[in-house]
Amino acid sequence: MTNKLLILLTIGFLLFPAGLVHAEGVGIPGINLDLNTSDNPADVATSIQIILLLTVLSLAPGILILMTSFTRIIVVFSFVRNALSIQQMPPNQVLIGLALFMTLFIMTPTLSQVNETALQPYMAGQLTQTQALEKAAIPFKHFMAKQTREKDLLLFIEYRKSPIPKTVEEIPLSTLVPAYAISELKTAFQIGFMIFIPFLIIDLVVSTTLMSMGMMMLPPVMISLPFKILLFVMVDGWYLIVKSLLQGYQ
């Protein structure tokens, strides 16, 4: 009876405003998107700048992933979770949130330099938009070049058959960003391999013990998981992992 009453009240609530609007003749506001022509070049330039700004904002996730420390951090965290054989703990939201805040912490000096050399002069009218973007790219280039292996950078330079840049500022972002990305992936996989070793030993010991006892039908993961978590907690694993990640960017 209660469920039927709730259904009737919901239907009445949905139908009553529609009837009221129809009875009173109240109009529903609409949205108008008009494209007007202009003979003023300044208006056209402003429209192009807005389009470029929207394009940059649409590329923001890619910039976050490939030009900051986010890639290494989130890959290492994923290795930790897989090494512990727990697929849902910690949840993805927790790992991504922690990776974002660690990325912000590591990138703070670079972002501060971008703010001082590019953003503030641009807001004060001392730089044009093109000059501000060029100035903003320099701190990111120095950050990425410090973490990029020479071998990876030469791979993309030789593919384009470009001359070897003499300074970091001369390296184009189209070359530096993919070189930095694969360098970060290699470093993250190296850290992940070191993380897997102690947990792999636990799995081998548990599997061997179960086979020697004739308990081959019992999944080894059920026995090894508590020991993995105990080892990880005893050595303060999260502290060691975060410490190693931070030291890697010093």
Tab-separated table of N, CA, C and O in Angstrom, residues 105-187:
chain	number	residue	atom	x	y	z
A	105	PHE	N	52.410	18.608	-5.666
A	105	PHE	CA	53.507	18.884	-4.734
A	105	PHE	C	54.851	18.905	-5.462
A	105	PHE	O	55.686	19.799	-5.232
A	106	ILE	N	55.073	17.932	-6.351
A	106	ILE	CA	56.344	17.861	-7.074
A	106	ILE	C	56.468	18.983	-8.095
A	106	ILE	O	57.553	19.546	-8.299
A	107	MET	N	55.359	19.343	-8.736
A	107	MET	CA	55.400	20.340	-9.809
A	107	MET	C	55.275	21.768	-9.311
A	107	MET	O	55.292	22.699	-10.130
A	108	THR	N	55.148	21.984	-8.008
A	108	THR	CA	54.974	23.339	-7.478
A	108	THR	C	56.104	24.281	-7.881
A	108	THR	O	55.842	25.421	-8.302
A	109	PRO	N	57.397	23.907	-7.768
A	109	PRO	CA	58.447	24.835	-8.222
A	109	PRO	C	58.334	25.190	-9.701
A	109	PRO	O	58.530	26.355	-10.082
A	110	THR	N	58.009	24.210	-10.535
A	110	THR	CA	57.864	24.482	-11.969
A	110	THR	C	56.678	25.399	-12.237
A	110	THR	O	56.783	26.355	-13.019
A	111	LEU	N	55.552	25.135	-11.567
A	111	LEU	CA	54.372	25.979	-11.762
A	111	LEU	C	54.602	27.392	-11.240
A	111	LEU	O	54.112	28.365	-11.828
A	112	SER	N	55.334	27.524	-10.161
A	112	SER	CA	55.654	28.857	-9.633
A	112	SER	C	56.504	29.638	-10.621
A	112	SER	O	56.305	30.846	-10.821
A	113	GLN	N	57.447	28.959	-11.241
A	113	GLN	CA	58.289	29.621	-12.238
A	113	GLN	C	57.465	30.033	-13.457
A	113	GLN	O	57.680	31.118	-14.012
A	114	VAL	N	56.523	29.188	-13.866
A	114	VAL	CA	55.639	29.550	-14.981
A	114	VAL	C	54.805	30.772	-14.621
A	114	VAL	O	54.612	31.681	-15.440
A	115	ASN	N	54.331	30.819	-13.385
A	115	ASN	CA	53.527	31.949	-12.941
A	115	ASN	C	54.333	33.245	-12.951
A	115	ASN	O	53.831	34.305	-13.352
A	116	GLU	N	55.593	33.174	-12.515
A	116	GLU	CA	56.417	34.382	-12.423
A	116	GLU	C	56.893	34.871	-13.789
A	116	GLU	O	56.941	36.086	-14.027
A	117	THR	N	57.260	33.944	-14.658
A	117	THR	CA	57.871	34.344	-15.932
A	117	THR	C	56.879	34.494	-17.080
A	117	THR	O	57.189	35.178	-18.062
A	118	ALA	N	55.716	33.873	-16.969
A	118	ALA	CA	54.785	33.891	-18.099
A	118	ALA	C	53.412	34.438	-17.741
A	118	ALA	O	52.923	35.372	-18.392
A	119	LEU	N	52.783	33.872	-16.707
A	119	LEU	CA	51.394	34.227	-16.429
A	119	LEU	C	51.248	35.658	-15.940
A	119	LEU	O	50.435	36.425	-16.476
A	120	GLN	N	52.021	36.026	-14.917
A	120	GLN	CA	51.902	37.373	-14.370
A	120	GLN	C	52.273	38.463	-15.381
A	120	GLN	O	51.557	39.462	-15.507
A	121	PRO	N	53.389	38.333	-16.140
A	121	PRO	CA	53.660	39.336	-17.188
A	121	PRO	C	52.572	39.396	-18.252
A	121	PRO	O	52.265	40.475	-18.767
A	122	TYR	N	51.965	38.238	-18.569
A	122	TYR	CA	50.893	38.255	-19.562
A	122	TYR	C	49.660	38.968	-19.014
A	122	TYR	O	49.014	39.750	-19.732
A	123	MET	N	49.327	38.725	-17.743
A	123	MET	CA	48.182	39.410	-17.137
A	123	MET	C	48.423	40.907	-17.033
A	123	MET	O	47.476	41.710	-17.094
A	124	ALA	N	49.691	41.293	-16.877
A	124	ALA	CA	50.021	42.716	-16.785
A	124	ALA	C	50.158	43.376	-18.149
A	124	ALA	O	50.397	44.576	-18.235
A	125	GLY	N	50.013	42.614	-19.211
A	125	GLY	CA	50.097	43.166	-20.555
A	125	GLY	C	51.510	43.344	-21.063
A	125	GLY	O	51.721	43.994	-22.088
A	126	GLN	N	52.482	42.748	-20.385
A	126	GLN	CA	53.872	42.889	-20.804
A	126	GLN	C	54.255	41.886	-21.882
A	126	GLN	O	55.262	42.063	-22.563
A	127	LEU	N	53.497	40.806	-22.023
A	127	LEU	CA	53.774	39.775	-23.014
A	127	LEU	C	52.524	39.504	-23.831
A	127	LEU	O	51.400	39.620	-23.324
A	128	THR	N	52.726	39.123	-25.072
A	128	THR	CA	51.611	38.676	-25.886
A	128	THR	C	51.294	37.225	-25.542
A	128	THR	O	52.025	36.562	-24.799
A	129	GLN	N	50.211	36.738	-26.113
A	129	GLN	CA	49.824	35.360	-25.821
A	129	GLN	C	50.868	34.372	-26.317
A	129	GLN	O	51.221	33.414	-25.620
A	130	THR	N	51.412	34.612	-27.517
A	130	THR	CA	52.435	33.715	-28.059
A	130	THR	C	53.696	33.745	-27.212
A	130	THR	O	54.287	32.696	-26.916
A	131	GLN	N	54.120	34.927	-26.810
A	131	GLN	CA	55.314	35.037	-25.969
A	131	GLN	C	55.107	34.376	-24.617
A	131	GLN	O	56.022	33.735	-24.081
A	132	ALA	N	53.904	34.517	-24.052
A	132	ALA	CA	53.622	33.898	-22.753
A	132	ALA	C	53.667	32.374	-22.845
A	132	ALA	O	54.203	31.707	-21.956
A	133	LEU	N	53.135	31.811	-23.933
A	133	LEU	CA	53.175	30.354	-24.099
A	133	LEU	C	54.610	29.858	-24.250
A	133	LEU	O	54.978	28.807	-23.721
A	134	GLU	N	55.436	30.622	-24.977
A	134	GLU	CA	56.835	30.229	-25.134
A	134	GLU	C	57.571	30.290	-23.797
A	134	GLU	O	58.381	29.410	-23.476
A	135	LYS	N	57.290	31.327	-23.017
A	135	LYS	CA	57.928	31.444	-21.693
A	135	LYS	C	57.445	30.338	-20.755
A	135	LYS	O	58.218	29.805	-19.954
A	136	ALA	N	56.165	29.986	-20.840
A	136	ALA	CA	55.618	28.958	-19.958
A	136	ALA	C	56.173	27.582	-20.279
A	136	ALA	O	56.266	26.722	-19.400
A	137	ALA	N	56.550	27.357	-21.526
A	137	ALA	CA	57.060	26.038	-21.914
A	137	ALA	C	58.472	25.791	-21.405
A	137	ALA	O	58.864	24.626	-21.223
A	138	ILE	N	59.243	26.843	-21.154
A	138	ILE	CA	60.647	26.670	-20.766
A	138	ILE	C	60.796	25.932	-19.438
A	138	ILE	O	61.584	24.971	-19.345
A	139	PRO	N	60.091	26.301	-18.343
A	139	PRO	CA	60.236	25.523	-17.102
A	139	PRO	C	59.840	24.057	-17.264
A	139	PRO	O	60.487	23.174	-16.681
A	140	PHE	N	58.796	23.783	-18.045
A	140	PHE	CA	58.408	22.394	-18.276
A	140	PHE	C	59.483	21.651	-19.067
A	140	PHE	O	59.730	20.464	-18.816
A	141	LYS	N	60.123	22.324	-20.006
A	141	LYS	CA	61.189	21.682	-20.765
A	141	LYS	C	62.351	21.298	-19.852
A	141	LYS	O	62.912	20.201	-19.974
A	142	HIS	N	62.729	22.199	-18.950
A	142	HIS	CA	63.825	21.894	-18.033
A	142	HIS	C	63.453	20.735	-17.106
A	142	HIS	O	64.294	19.867	-16.821
A	143	PHE	N	62.213	20.718	-16.632
A	143	PHE	CA	61.776	19.623	-15.764
A	143	PHE	C	61.806	18.290	-16.500
A	143	PHE	O	62.313	17.284	-15.977
A	144	MET	N	61.273	18.262	-17.716
A	144	MET	CA	61.219	17.012	-18.462
A	144	MET	C	62.598	16.567	-18.923
A	144	MET	O	62.912	15.371	-18.906
A	145	ALA	N	63.432	17.514	-19.342
A	145	ALA	CA	64.770	17.159	-19.823
A	145	ALA	C	65.609	16.536	-18.712
A	145	ALA	O	66.446	15.661	-18.979
A	146	LYS	N	65.400	16.968	-17.478
A	146	LYS	CA	66.157	16.419	-16.344
A	146	LYS	C	65.818	14.955	-16.108
A	146	LYS	O	66.661	14.177	-15.636
A	147	GLN	N	64.599	14.530	-16.431
A	147	GLN	CA	64.153	13.159	-16.196
A	147	GLN	C	64.198	12.287	-17.447
A	147	GLN	O	63.884	11.096	-17.375
A	148	THR	N	64.562	12.870	-18.583
A	148	THR	CA	64.545	12.137	-19.849
A	148	THR	C	65.921	11.548	-20.140
A	148	THR	O	66.937	12.233	-20.013
A	149	ARG	N	65.945	10.301	-20.543
A	149	ARG	CA	67.202	9.672	-20.927
A	149	ARG	C	67.653	10.194	-22.295
A	149	ARG	O	66.832	10.457	-23.179
A	150	GLU	N	68.949	10.330	-22.430
A	150	GLU	CA	69.500	10.829	-23.695
A	150	GLU	C	69.160	9.904	-24.854
A	150	GLU	O	68.895	10.340	-25.974
A	151	LYS	N	69.143	8.598	-24.578
A	151	LYS	CA	68.839	7.616	-25.618
A	151	LYS	C	67.432	7.809	-26.158
A	151	LYS	O	67.201	7.740	-27.375
A	152	ASP	N	66.476	8.062	-25.279
A	152	ASP	CA	65.094	8.265	-25.712
A	152	ASP	C	64.940	9.555	-26.504
A	152	ASP	O	64.198	9.608	-27.495
A	153	LEU	N	65.651	10.591	-26.074
A	153	LEU	CA	65.562	11.873	-26.779
A	153	LEU	C	66.178	11.773	-28.170
A	153	LEU	O	65.620	12.293	-29.148
A	154	LEU	N	67.323	11.086	-28.273
A	154	LEU	CA	67.969	10.933	-29.577
A	154	LEU	C	67.117	10.097	-30.530
A	154	LEU	O	67.189	10.273	-31.751
A	155	LEU	N	66.319	9.190	-29.987
A	155	LEU	CA	65.449	8.370	-30.833
A	155	LEU	C	64.524	9.243	-31.671
A	155	LEU	O	64.397	9.056	-32.889
A	156	PHE	N	63.878	10.214	-31.044
A	156	PHE	CA	62.917	11.063	-31.754
A	156	PHE	C	63.624	12.136	-32.588
A	156	PHE	O	63.114	12.528	-33.644
A	157	ILE	N	64.781	12.607	-32.117
A	157	ILE	CA	65.519	13.598	-32.905
A	157	ILE	C	66.041	12.982	-34.198
A	157	ILE	O	65.938	13.575	-35.280
A	158	GLU	N	66.589	11.766	-34.103
A	158	GLU	CA	67.108	11.105	-35.300
A	158	GLU	C	65.998	10.684	-36.244
A	158	GLU	O	66.189	10.653	-37.464
A	159	TYR	N	64.832	10.351	-35.700
A	159	TYR	CA	63.709	9.980	-36.565
A	159	TYR	C	63.271	11.168	-37.431
A	159	TYR	O	62.938	11.000	-38.600
A	160	ARG	N	63.278	12.357	-36.834
A	160	ARG	CA	62.922	13.566	-37.582
A	160	ARG	C	64.087	14.104	-38.404
A	160	ARG	O	63.911	15.053	-39.170
A	161	LYS	N	65.276	13.499	-38.216
A	161	LYS	CA	66.494	13.952	-38.904
A	161	LYS	C	66.747	15.429	-38.634
A	161	LYS	O	67.091	16.211	-39.541
A	162	SER	N	66.545	15.806	-37.395
A	162	SER	CA	66.753	17.192	-36.980
A	162	SER	C	68.149	17.340	-36.380
A	162	SER	O	68.722	16.372	-35.863
A	163	PRO	N	68.716	18.542	-36.423
A	163	PRO	CA	70.005	18.754	-35.762
A	163	PRO	C	69.860	18.644	-34.247
A	163	PRO	O	68.813	18.960	-33.686
A	164	ILE	N	70.905	18.176	-33.603
A	164	ILE	CA	70.868	18.010	-32.155
A	164	ILE	C	70.824	19.383	-31.486
A	164	ILE	O	71.689	20.222	-31.739
A	165	PRO	N	69.829	19.668	-30.663
A	165	PRO	CA	69.743	20.981	-30.000
A	165	PRO	C	70.920	21.203	-29.058
A	165	PRO	O	71.401	20.283	-28.401
A	166	LYS	N	71.354	22.444	-28.991
A	166	LYS	CA	72.473	22.788	-28.123
A	166	LYS	C	72.013	23.105	-26.705
A	166	LYS	O	72.775	22.947	-25.753
A	167	THR	N	70.791	23.570	-26.550
A	167	THR	CA	70.245	23.899	-25.239
A	167	THR	C	68.891	23.239	-25.077
A	167	THR	O	68.269	22.797	-26.062
A	168	VAL	N	68.431	23.191	-23.843
A	168	VAL	CA	67.118	22.598	-23.561
A	168	VAL	C	66.005	23.410	-24.204
A	168	VAL	O	65.010	22.861	-24.696
A	169	GLU	N	66.176	24.737	-24.228
A	169	GLU	CA	65.138	25.593	-24.801
A	169	GLU	C	64.914	25.330	-26.279
A	169	GLU	O	63.820	25.576	-26.802
A	170	GLU	N	65.924	24.820	-26.968
A	170	GLU	CA	65.795	24.580	-28.398
A	170	GLU	C	65.082	23.272	-28.722
A	170	GLU	O	64.729	23.033	-29.879
A	171	ILE	N	64.876	22.417	-27.729
A	171	ILE	CA	64.207	21.142	-27.985
A	171	ILE	C	62.715	21.394	-28.175
A	171	ILE	O	62.056	21.946	-27.283
A	172	PRO	N	62.125	21.010	-29.289
A	172	PRO	CA	60.677	21.215	-29.464
A	172	PRO	C	59.884	20.272	-28.562
A	172	PRO	O	60.315	19.155	-28.265
A	173	LEU	N	58.724	20.754	-28.129
A	173	LEU	CA	57.882	19.940	-27.249
A	173	LEU	C	57.412	18.669	-27.940
A	173	LEU	O	57.216	17.635	-27.286
A	174	SER	N	57.221	18.720	-29.255
A	174	SER	CA	56.778	17.523	-29.979
A	174	SER	C	57.813	16.413	-29.918
A	174	SER	O	57.479	15.240	-30.112
A	175	THR	N	59.060	16.754	-29.649
A	175	THR	CA	60.122	15.760	-29.503
A	175	THR	C	60.355	15.398	-28.047
A	175	THR	O	60.560	14.222	-27.712
A	176	LEU	N	60.309	16.398	-27.176
A	176	LEU	CA	60.642	16.169	-25.772
A	176	LEU	C	59.550	15.402	-25.031
A	176	LEU	O	59.856	14.545	-24.185
A	177	VAL	N	58.296	15.676	-25.321
A	177	VAL	CA	57.204	15.061	-24.569
A	177	VAL	C	57.164	13.538	-24.742
A	177	VAL	O	57.111	12.806	-23.751
A	178	PRO	N	57.194	12.978	-25.968
A	178	PRO	CA	57.191	11.512	-26.062
A	178	PRO	C	58.458	10.871	-25.489
A	178	PRO	O	58.392	9.777	-24.915
A	179	ALA	N	59.611	11.545	-25.630
A	179	ALA	CA	60.840	11.005	-25.041
A	179	ALA	C	60.735	10.967	-23.525
A	179	ALA	O	61.135	9.988	-22.870
A	180	TYR	N	60.175	12.024	-22.946
A	180	TYR	CA	59.979	12.063	-21.491
A	180	TYR	C	58.994	10.987	-21.043
A	180	TYR	O	59.192	10.336	-20.004
A	181	ALA	N	57.950	10.749	-21.837
A	181	ALA	CA	56.922	9.778	-21.458
A	181	ALA	C	57.496	8.365	-21.399
A	181	ALA	O	57.252	7.624	-20.433
A	182	ILE	N	58.274	7.962	-22.403
A	182	ILE	CA	58.804	6.598	-22.378
A	182	ILE	C	59.899	6.455	-21.323
A	182	ILE	O	60.091	5.368	-20.763
A	183	SER	N	60.611	7.536	-21.020
A	183	SER	CA	61.583	7.483	-19.924
A	183	SER	C	60.882	7.288	-18.587
A	183	SER	O	61.342	6.517	-17.729
A	184	GLU	N	59.765	7.972	-18.405
A	184	GLU	CA	58.997	7.818	-17.173
A	184	GLU	C	58.434	6.406	-17.052
A	184	GLU	O	58.427	5.823	-15.960
A	185	LEU	N	57.975	5.853	-18.159
A	185	LEU	CA	57.441	4.495	-18.116
A	185	LEU	C	58.527	3.483	-17.753
A	185	LEU	O	58.286	2.552	-16.969
A	186	LYS	N	59.718	3.656	-18.300
A	186	LYS	CA	60.789	2.721	-17.971
A	186	LYS	C	61.145	2.815	-16.489
A	186	LYS	O	61.313	1.800	-15.813
A	187	THR	N	61.254	4.046	-15.974
A	187	THR	CA	61.571	4.218	-14.556
A	187	THR	C	60.487	3.618	-13.675
A	187	THR	O	60.777	2.959	-12.666
